[in-house]
Short mmCIF file of C-alpha atoms and ligand atoms in Angstrom, two decimals:
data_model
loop_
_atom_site.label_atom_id
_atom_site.label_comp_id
_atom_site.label_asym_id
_atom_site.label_seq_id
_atom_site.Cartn_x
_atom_site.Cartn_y
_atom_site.Cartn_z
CA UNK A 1 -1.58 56.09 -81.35
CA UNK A 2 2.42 57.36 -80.73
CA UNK A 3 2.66 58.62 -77.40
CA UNK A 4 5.04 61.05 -76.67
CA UNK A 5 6.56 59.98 -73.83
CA UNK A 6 8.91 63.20 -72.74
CA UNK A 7 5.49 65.13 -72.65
CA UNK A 8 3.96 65.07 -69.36
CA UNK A 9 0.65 67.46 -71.06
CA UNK A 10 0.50 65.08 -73.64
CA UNK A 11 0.22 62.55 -70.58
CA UNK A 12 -2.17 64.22 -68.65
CA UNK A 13 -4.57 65.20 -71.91
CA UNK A 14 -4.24 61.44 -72.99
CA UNK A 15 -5.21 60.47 -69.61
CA UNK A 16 -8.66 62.63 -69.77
CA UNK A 17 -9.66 61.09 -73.05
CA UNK A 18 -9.44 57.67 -71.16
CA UNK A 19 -11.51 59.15 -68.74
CA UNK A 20 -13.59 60.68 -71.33
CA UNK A 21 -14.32 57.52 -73.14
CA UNK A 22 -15.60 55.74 -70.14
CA UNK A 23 -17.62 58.91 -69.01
CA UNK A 24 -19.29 59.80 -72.07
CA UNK A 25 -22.28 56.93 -72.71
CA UNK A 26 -23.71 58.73 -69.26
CA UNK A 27 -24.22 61.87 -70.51
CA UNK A 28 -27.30 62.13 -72.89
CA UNK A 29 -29.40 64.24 -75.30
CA UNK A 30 -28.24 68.47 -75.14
CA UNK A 31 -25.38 66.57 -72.44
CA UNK A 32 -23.66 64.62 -75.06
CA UNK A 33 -22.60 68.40 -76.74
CA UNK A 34 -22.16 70.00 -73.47
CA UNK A 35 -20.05 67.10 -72.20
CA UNK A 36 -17.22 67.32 -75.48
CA UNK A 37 -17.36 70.57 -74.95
CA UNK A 38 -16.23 70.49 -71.75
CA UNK A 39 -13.41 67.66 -72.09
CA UNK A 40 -12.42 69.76 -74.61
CA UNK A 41 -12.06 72.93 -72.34
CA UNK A 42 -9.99 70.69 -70.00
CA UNK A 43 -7.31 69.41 -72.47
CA UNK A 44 -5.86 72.96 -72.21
CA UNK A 45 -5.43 75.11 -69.21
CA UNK A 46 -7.47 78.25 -69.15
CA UNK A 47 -3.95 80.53 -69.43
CA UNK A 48 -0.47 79.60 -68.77
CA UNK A 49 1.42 83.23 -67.40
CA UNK A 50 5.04 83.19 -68.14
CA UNK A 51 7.69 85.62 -67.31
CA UNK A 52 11.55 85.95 -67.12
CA UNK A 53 12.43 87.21 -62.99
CA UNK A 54 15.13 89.58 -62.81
CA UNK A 55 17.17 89.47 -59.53
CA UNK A 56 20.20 90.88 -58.34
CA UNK A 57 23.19 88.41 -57.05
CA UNK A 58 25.59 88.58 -54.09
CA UNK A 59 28.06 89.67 -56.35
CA UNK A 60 26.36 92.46 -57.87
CA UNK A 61 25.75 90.42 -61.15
CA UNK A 62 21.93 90.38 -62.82
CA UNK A 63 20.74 87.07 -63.07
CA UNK A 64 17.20 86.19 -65.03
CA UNK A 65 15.47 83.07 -64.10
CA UNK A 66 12.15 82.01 -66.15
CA UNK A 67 8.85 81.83 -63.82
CA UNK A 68 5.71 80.12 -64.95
CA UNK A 69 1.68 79.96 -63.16
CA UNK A 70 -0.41 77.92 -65.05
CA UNK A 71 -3.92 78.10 -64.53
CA UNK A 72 -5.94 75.33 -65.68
CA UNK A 73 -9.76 75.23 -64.60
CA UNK A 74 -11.39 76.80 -61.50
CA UNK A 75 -14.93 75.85 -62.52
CA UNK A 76 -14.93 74.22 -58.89
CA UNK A 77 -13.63 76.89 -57.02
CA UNK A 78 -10.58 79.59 -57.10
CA UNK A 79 -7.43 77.71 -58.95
CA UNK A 80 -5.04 75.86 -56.53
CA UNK A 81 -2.15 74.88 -56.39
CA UNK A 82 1.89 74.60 -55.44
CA UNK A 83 4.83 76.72 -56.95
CA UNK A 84 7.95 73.98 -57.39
CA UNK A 85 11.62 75.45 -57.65
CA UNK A 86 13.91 73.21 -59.78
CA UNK A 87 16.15 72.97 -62.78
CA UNK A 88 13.25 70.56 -64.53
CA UNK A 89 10.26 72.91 -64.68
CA UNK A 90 8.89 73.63 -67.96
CA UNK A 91 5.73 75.45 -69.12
CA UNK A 92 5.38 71.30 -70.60
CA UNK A 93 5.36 70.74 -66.79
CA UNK A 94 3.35 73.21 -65.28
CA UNK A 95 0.70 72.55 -67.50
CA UNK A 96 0.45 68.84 -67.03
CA UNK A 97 0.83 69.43 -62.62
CA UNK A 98 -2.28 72.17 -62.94
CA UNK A 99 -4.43 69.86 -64.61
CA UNK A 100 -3.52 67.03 -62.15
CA UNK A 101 -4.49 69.59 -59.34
CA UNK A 102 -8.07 69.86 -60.81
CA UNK A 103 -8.85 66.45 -60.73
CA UNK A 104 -7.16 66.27 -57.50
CA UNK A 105 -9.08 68.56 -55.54
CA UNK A 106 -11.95 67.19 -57.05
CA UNK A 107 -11.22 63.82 -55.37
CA UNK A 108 -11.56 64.59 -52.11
CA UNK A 109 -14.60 67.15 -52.62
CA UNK A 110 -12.60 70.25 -51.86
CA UNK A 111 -13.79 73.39 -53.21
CA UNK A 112 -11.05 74.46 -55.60
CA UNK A 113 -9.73 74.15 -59.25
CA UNK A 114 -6.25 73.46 -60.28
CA UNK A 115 -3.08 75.29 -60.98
CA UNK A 116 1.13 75.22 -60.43
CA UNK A 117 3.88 77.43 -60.98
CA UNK A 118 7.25 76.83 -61.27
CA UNK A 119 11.02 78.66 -61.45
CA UNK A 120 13.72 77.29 -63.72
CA UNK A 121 16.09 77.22 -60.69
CA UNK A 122 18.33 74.99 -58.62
CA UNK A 123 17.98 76.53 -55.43
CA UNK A 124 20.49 74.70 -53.98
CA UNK A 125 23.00 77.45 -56.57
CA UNK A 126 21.34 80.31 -54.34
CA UNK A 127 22.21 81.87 -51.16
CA UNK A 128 19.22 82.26 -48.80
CA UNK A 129 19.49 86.31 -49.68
CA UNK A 130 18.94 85.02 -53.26
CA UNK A 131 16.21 82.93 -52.72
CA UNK A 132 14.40 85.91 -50.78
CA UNK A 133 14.84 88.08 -53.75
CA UNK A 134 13.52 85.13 -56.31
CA UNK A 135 10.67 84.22 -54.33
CA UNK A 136 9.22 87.73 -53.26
CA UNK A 137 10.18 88.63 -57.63
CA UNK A 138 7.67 85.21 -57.97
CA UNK A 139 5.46 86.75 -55.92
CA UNK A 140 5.06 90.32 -57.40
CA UNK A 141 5.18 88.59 -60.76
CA UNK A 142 1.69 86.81 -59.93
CA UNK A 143 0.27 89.32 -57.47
CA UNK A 144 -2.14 90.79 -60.31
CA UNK A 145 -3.43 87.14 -60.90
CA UNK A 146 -3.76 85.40 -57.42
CA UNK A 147 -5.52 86.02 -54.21
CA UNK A 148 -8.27 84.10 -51.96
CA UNK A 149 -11.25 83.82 -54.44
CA UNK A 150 -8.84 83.63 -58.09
CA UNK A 151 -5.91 81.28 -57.36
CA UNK A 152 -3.82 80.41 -54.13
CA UNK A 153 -0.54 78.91 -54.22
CA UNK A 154 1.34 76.87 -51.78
CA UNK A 155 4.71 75.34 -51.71
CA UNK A 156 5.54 72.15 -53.69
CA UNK A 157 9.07 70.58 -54.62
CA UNK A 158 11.80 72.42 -52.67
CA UNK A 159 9.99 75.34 -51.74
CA UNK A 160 9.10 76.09 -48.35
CA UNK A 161 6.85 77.84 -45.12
CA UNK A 162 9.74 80.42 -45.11
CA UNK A 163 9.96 80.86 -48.72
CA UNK A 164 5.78 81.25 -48.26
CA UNK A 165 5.94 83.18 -45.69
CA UNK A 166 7.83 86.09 -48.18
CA UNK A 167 5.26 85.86 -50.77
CA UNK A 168 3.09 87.03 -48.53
CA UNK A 169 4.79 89.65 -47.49
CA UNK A 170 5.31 90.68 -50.77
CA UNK A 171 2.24 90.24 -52.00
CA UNK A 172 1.01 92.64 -49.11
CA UNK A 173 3.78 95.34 -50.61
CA UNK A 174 2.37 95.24 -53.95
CA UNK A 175 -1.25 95.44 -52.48
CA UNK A 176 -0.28 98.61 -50.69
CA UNK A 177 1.47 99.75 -53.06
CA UNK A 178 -0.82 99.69 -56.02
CA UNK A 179 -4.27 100.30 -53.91
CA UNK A 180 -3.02 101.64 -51.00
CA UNK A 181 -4.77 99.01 -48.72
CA UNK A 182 -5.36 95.12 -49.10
CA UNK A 183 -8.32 94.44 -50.65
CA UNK A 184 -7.59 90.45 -50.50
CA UNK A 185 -6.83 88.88 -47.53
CA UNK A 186 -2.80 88.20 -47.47
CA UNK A 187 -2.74 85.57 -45.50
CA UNK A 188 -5.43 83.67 -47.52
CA UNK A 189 -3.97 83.92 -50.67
CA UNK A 190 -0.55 81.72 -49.83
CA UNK A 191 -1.33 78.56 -47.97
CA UNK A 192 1.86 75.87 -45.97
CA UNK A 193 2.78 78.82 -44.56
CA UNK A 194 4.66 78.52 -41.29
CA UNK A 195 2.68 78.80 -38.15
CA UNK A 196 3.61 82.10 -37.03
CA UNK A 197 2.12 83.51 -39.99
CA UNK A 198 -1.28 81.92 -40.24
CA UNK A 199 -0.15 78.40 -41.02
CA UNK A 200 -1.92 75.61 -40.38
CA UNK A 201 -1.39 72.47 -37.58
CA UNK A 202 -0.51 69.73 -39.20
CA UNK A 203 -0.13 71.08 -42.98
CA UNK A 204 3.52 70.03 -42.97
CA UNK A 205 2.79 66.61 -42.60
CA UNK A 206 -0.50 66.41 -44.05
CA UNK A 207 0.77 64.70 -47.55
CA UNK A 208 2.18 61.80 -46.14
CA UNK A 209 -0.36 61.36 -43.45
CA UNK A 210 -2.87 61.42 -45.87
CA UNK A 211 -1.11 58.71 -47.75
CA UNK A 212 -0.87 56.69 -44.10
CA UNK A 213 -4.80 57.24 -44.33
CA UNK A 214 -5.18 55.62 -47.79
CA UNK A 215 -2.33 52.80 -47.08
CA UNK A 216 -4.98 52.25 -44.08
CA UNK A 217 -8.05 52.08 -46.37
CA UNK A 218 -5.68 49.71 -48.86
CA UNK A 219 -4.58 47.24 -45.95
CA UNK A 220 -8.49 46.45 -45.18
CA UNK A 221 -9.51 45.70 -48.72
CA UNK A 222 -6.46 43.90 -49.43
CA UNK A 223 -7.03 41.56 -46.57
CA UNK A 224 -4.02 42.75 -44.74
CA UNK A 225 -4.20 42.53 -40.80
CA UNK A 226 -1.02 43.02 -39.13
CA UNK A 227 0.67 46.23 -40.41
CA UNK A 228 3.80 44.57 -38.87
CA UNK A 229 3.78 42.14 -41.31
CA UNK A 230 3.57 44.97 -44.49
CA UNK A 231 6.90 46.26 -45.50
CA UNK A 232 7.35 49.47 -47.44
CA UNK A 233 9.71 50.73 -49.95
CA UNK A 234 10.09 54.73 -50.24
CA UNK A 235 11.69 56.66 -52.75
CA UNK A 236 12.47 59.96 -51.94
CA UNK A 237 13.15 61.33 -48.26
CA UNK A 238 11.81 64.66 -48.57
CA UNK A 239 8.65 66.32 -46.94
CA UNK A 240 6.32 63.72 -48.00
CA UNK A 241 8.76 60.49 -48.21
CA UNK A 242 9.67 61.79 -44.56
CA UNK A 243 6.36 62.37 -43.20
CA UNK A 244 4.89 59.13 -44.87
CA UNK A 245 7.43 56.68 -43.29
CA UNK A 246 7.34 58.44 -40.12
CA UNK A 247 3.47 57.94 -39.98
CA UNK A 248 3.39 54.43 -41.33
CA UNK A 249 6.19 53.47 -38.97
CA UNK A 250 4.24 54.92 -35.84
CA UNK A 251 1.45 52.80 -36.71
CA UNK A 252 3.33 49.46 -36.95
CA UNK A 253 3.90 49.03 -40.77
CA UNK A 254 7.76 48.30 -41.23
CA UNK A 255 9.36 50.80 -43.89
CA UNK A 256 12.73 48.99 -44.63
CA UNK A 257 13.91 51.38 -47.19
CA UNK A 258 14.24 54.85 -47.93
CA UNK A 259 16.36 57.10 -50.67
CA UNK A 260 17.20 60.16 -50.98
CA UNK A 261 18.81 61.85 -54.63
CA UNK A 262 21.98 60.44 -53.27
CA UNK A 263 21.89 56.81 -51.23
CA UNK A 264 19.58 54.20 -50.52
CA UNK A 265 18.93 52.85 -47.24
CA UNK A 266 17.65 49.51 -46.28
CA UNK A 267 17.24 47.59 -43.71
CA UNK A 268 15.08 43.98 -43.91
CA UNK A 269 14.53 44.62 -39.88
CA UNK A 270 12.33 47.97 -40.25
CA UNK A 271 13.78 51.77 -40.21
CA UNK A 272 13.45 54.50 -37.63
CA UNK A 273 12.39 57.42 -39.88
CA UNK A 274 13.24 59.68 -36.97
CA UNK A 275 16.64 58.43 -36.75
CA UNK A 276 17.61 58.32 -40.16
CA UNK A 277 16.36 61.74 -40.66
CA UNK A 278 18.60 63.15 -37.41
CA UNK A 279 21.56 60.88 -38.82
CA UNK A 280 21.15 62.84 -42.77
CA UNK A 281 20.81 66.64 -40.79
CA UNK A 282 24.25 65.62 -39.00
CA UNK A 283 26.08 63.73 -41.89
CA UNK A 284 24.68 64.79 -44.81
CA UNK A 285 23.50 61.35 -45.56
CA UNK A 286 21.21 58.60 -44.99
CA UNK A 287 23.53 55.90 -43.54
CA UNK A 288 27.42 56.41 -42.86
CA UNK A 289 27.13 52.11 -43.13
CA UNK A 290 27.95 51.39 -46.39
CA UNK A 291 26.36 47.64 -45.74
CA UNK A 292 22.94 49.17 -45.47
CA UNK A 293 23.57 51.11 -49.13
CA UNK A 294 21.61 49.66 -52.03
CA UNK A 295 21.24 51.44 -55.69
CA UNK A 296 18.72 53.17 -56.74
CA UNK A 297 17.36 50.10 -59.33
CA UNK A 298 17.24 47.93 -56.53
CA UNK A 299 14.92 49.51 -54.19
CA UNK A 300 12.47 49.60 -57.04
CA UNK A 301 13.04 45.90 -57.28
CA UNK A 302 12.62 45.15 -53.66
CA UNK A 303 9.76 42.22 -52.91
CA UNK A 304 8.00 44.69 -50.81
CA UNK A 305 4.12 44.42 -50.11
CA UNK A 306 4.02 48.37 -50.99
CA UNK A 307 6.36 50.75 -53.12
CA UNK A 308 5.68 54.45 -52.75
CA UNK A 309 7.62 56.89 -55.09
CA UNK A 310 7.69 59.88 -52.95
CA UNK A 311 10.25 62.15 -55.63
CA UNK A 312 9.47 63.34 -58.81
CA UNK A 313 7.63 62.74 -62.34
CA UNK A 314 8.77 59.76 -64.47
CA UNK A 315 10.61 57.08 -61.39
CA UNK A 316 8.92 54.45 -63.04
CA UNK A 317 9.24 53.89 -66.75
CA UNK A 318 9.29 51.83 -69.03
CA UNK A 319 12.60 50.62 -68.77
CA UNK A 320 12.26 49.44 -64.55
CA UNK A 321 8.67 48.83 -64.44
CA UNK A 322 9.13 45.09 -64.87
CA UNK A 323 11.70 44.93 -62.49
CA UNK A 324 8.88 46.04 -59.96
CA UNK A 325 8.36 43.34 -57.39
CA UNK A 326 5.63 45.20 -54.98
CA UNK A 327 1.89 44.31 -54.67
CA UNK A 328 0.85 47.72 -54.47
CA UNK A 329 2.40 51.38 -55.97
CA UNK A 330 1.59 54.73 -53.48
CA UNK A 331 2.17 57.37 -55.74
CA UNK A 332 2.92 60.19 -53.38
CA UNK A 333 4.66 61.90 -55.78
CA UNK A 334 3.30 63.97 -58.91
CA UNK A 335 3.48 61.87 -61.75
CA UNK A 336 5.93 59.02 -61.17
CA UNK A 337 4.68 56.32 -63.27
CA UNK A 338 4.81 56.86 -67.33
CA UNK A 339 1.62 56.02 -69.21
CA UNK A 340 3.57 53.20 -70.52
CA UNK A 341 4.85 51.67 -67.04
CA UNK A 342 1.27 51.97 -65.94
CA UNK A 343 0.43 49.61 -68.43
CA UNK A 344 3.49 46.83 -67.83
CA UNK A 345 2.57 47.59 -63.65
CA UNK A 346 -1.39 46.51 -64.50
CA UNK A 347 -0.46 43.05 -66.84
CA UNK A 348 1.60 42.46 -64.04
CA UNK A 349 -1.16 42.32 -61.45
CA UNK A 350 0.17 45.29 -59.18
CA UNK A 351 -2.48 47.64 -57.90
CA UNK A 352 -1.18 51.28 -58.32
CA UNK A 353 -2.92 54.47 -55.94
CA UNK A 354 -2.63 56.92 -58.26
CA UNK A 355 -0.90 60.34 -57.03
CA UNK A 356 -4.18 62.34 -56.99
CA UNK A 357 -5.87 60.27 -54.58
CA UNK A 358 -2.64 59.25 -52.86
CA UNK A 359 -1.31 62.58 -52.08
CA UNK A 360 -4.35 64.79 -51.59
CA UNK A 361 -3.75 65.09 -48.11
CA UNK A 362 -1.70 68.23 -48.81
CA UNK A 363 -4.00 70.09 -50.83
CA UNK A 364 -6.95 68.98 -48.60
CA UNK A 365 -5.26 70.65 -45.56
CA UNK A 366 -4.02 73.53 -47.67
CA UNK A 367 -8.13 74.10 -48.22
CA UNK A 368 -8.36 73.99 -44.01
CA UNK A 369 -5.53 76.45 -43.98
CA UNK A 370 -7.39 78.84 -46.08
CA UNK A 371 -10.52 78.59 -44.68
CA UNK A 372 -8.73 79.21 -41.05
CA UNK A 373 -7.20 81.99 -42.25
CA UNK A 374 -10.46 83.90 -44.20
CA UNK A 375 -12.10 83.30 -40.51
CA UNK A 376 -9.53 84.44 -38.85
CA UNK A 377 -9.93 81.21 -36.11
CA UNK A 378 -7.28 78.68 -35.98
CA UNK A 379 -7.62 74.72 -34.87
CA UNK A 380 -6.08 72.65 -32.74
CA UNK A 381 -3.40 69.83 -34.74
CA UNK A 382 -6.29 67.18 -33.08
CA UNK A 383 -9.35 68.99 -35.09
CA UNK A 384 -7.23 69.46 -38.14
CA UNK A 385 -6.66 65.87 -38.07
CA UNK A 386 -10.03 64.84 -37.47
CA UNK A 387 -11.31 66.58 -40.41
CA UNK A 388 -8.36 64.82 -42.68
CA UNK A 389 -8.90 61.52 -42.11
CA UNK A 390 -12.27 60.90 -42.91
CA UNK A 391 -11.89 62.84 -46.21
CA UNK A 392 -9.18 60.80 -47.54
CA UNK A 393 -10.11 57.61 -46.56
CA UNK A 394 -13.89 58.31 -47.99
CA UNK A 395 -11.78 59.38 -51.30
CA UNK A 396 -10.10 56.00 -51.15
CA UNK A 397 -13.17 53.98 -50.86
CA UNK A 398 -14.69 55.85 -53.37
CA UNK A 399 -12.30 55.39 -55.92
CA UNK A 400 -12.07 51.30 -54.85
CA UNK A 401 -15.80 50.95 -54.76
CA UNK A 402 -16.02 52.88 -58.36
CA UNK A 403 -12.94 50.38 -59.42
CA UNK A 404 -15.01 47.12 -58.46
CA UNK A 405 -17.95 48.52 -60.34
CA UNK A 406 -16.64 50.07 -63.22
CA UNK A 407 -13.71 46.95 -63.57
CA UNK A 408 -11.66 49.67 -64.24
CA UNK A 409 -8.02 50.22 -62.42
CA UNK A 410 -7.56 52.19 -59.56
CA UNK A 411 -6.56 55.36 -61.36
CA UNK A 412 -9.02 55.23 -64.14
CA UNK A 413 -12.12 55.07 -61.19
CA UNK A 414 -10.47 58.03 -58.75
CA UNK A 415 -10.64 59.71 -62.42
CA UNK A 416 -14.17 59.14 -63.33
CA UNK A 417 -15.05 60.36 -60.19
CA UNK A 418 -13.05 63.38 -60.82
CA UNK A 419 -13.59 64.45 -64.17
CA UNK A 420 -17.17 64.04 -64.09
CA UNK A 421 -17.65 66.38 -60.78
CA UNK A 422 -15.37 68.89 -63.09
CA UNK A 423 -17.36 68.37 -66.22
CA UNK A 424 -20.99 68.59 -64.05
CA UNK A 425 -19.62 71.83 -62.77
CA UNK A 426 -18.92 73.20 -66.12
CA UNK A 427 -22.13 72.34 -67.65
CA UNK A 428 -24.01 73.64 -64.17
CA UNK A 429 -22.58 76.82 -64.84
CA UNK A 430 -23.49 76.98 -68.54
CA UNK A 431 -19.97 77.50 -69.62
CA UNK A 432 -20.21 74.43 -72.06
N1 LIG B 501 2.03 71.01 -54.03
C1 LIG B 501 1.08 70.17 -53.38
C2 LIG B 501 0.42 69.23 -54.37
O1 LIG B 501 0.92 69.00 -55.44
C3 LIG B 501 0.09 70.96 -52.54
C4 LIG B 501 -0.72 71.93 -53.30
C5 LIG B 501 -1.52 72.90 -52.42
O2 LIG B 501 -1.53 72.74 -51.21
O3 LIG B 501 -2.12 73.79 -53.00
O4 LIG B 501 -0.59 68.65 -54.09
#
């Protein structure tokens, strides 16, 4: 079969018929209909809202950006599920990254579906008046769809607490505004908010710490004692690239590079992820030492023990993945290997944590968020912790437990595991 490699749908529905191959044999009798019927139901997401967002400029001008939500099954629970700002997004991409989120929060038992929304926008091009007006237009734009029990977003690339923190607040406009009171819970209906405004402890960090969890999980299966003696490669320097090294570097593991859109920084002798980050807020960059600057093909090629792509969809393709010299892939980021790399990365031997195991960590604390917020009783960073860590590292021996039984790779189990508690749901409900 072609695969059409520019689609990341087409990935993600090519993906569940894997799944849905391996799955199927288990399901018997009246099941076997029910069971096609529901992969079926999952190859496309239940609607995809799309809408062009008027706002007005600095300079007086009109401007029209185009906004997508894509909702793709909430058979487990409301639909869930970030809202990314950047040039890339597509309604192609929004459909692929809300089907990812169902099988996502499905791996670590959460009680939610999946969705994402997107703006065509470079936000860097606005000023932070401009970004206001965009983000509370978003939010009026899927006010009549979203809300505590039907879909709650939460940021994702290059959107923010702050930008979060004016959806609300426009979402609480239009609520008194059309009914005259709220009838859903504000607060609920947004989570990575900021703290003042019914965040949670430890949400901003929660995606990379919950990858620290899994590398955890990974280093005892794998044999590996001394995290001193593990390096780490990380693309992308962002919230979860950041947050990831920081972690990992607290707990001994030695990160020796990081990237960011623009440099590369490594460093055989091990990073300080809290000083490179103060050295990129005062200079702009990673490094001002132009010795410590490699390109971007050769941090993929590092000999590291672990690689984690921390950016966006599609870092490793085809045309790098044999270049990769790491024993193990993190995905942290959405996406980043290409059906076809996936294939070169398992011939060559090298164990890949696929993104919905590796960075459920944020969604899973998003769901603690929510549920602090609909009780109106918030928890200490210690208890927020407490109730991360087990989750993801049960997820990750799950999926390698699944893996050794199945002889399956590491994606395909944390899949099977998925997809089936998605498809069980669907025929539990009788809507297959
Ligand atoms: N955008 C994050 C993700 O892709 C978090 C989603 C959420 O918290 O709802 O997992």
């Amino acid at each position: 079969m072609k695969k059409k490699q520019s689609s990341a749908h087409a990935h993600a529905v090519e993906q569940l018929l894997q799944v849905a191959a391996l799955l199927r044999d288990s399901y018997v009798g009246d099941k076997e209909v029910q069971f096609d019927a529901a992969i079926n139901k999952l190859r496309e997401p239940d609607q995809v809202h799309e809408t062009e967002l008027q706002i007005t400029m600095d300079d007086g001008t009109e401007k029209s950006f185009t906004a997508y939500r894509s909702q793709h099954d909430n058979a487990r629970g409301p639909y869930k599920g970030g809202i990314r700002f950047h040039p890339n997004v597509s309604k192609d991409e929004v459909m692929a990254l809300s089907t990812w989120m169902t099988w996502k929060s499905a791996v670590t038992g959460i009680p939610y579906g999946g969705s994402k929304g997107g703006i065509i926008v470079d936000p860097r091009d606005l000023s932070m008046a401009e970004l206001q007006r965009l983000s509370r237009a978003y939010a009026r734009f899927v006010a009549p769809f979203v809300g505590p029990w039907v879909d709650v977003p939460a940021p994702d690339v290059n959107t923010t607490g702050q930008i979060m923190a004016w959806m609300v607040d426009e979402y609480e406009q239009y609520q008194q505004e059309t009914m005259g009171t709220f009838s859903e819970n504000p607060l609920a209906t947004f989570t990575g908010k900021p703290l003042e405004l019914g965040g949670s402890q430890g949400r901003e960090e929660a995606t990379g710490l919950g990858g620290v969890y899994v590398l955890e999980i990974l280093c005892k299966k794998m044999g590996w004692k001394k995290p001193n003696d593990v390096t780490i490669a990380i693309q992308g320097f962002g919230n979860v690239g950041y947050w990831f090294a920081l972690h990992a570097a607290e707990r001994g593991f030695k990160v020796v590079a990081v990237s960011d859109s623009k440099q590369v920084l490594y460093d055989a002798t091990g990073l300080s992820p809290r000083d490179v980050l103060a050295t990129k807020k005062r200079t702009g960059s990673l490094t001002e030492d132009s010795s410590q600057v490699i390109s971007a093909e050769e941090l993929l090629a590092l000999d590291v023990d672990v690689l984690v792509p921390a950016a966006l969809e599609n870092a490793i393709t085809l045309e790098n993945a044999s270049t990769i010299n790491a024993k193990v892939v993190i995905e942290m980021a959405n996406g980043p290997t290409t059906p076809e790399a996936d294939i070169v990365l398992e011939n060559k031997g090298i164990l890949v944590v696929p993104d919905v195991l590796a960075n459920a960590g944020g969604v899973t604390t998003s769901y603690f968020e929510w549920v602090q917020n609909l009780q109106g009783y918030y928890w200490s960073h210690a208890e927020v912790l407490s109730k991360l860590e087990p989750l993801m590292k049960q997820a990750m021996t799950d999926a390698w437990d699944m893996q050794e039984l199945k002889q399956v790779s590491l994606r395909m189990a944390t899949y099977l595991k998925a997809v089936k508690s998605v498809v069980d749901t669907l025929i539990l409900r009788g809507r297959v």
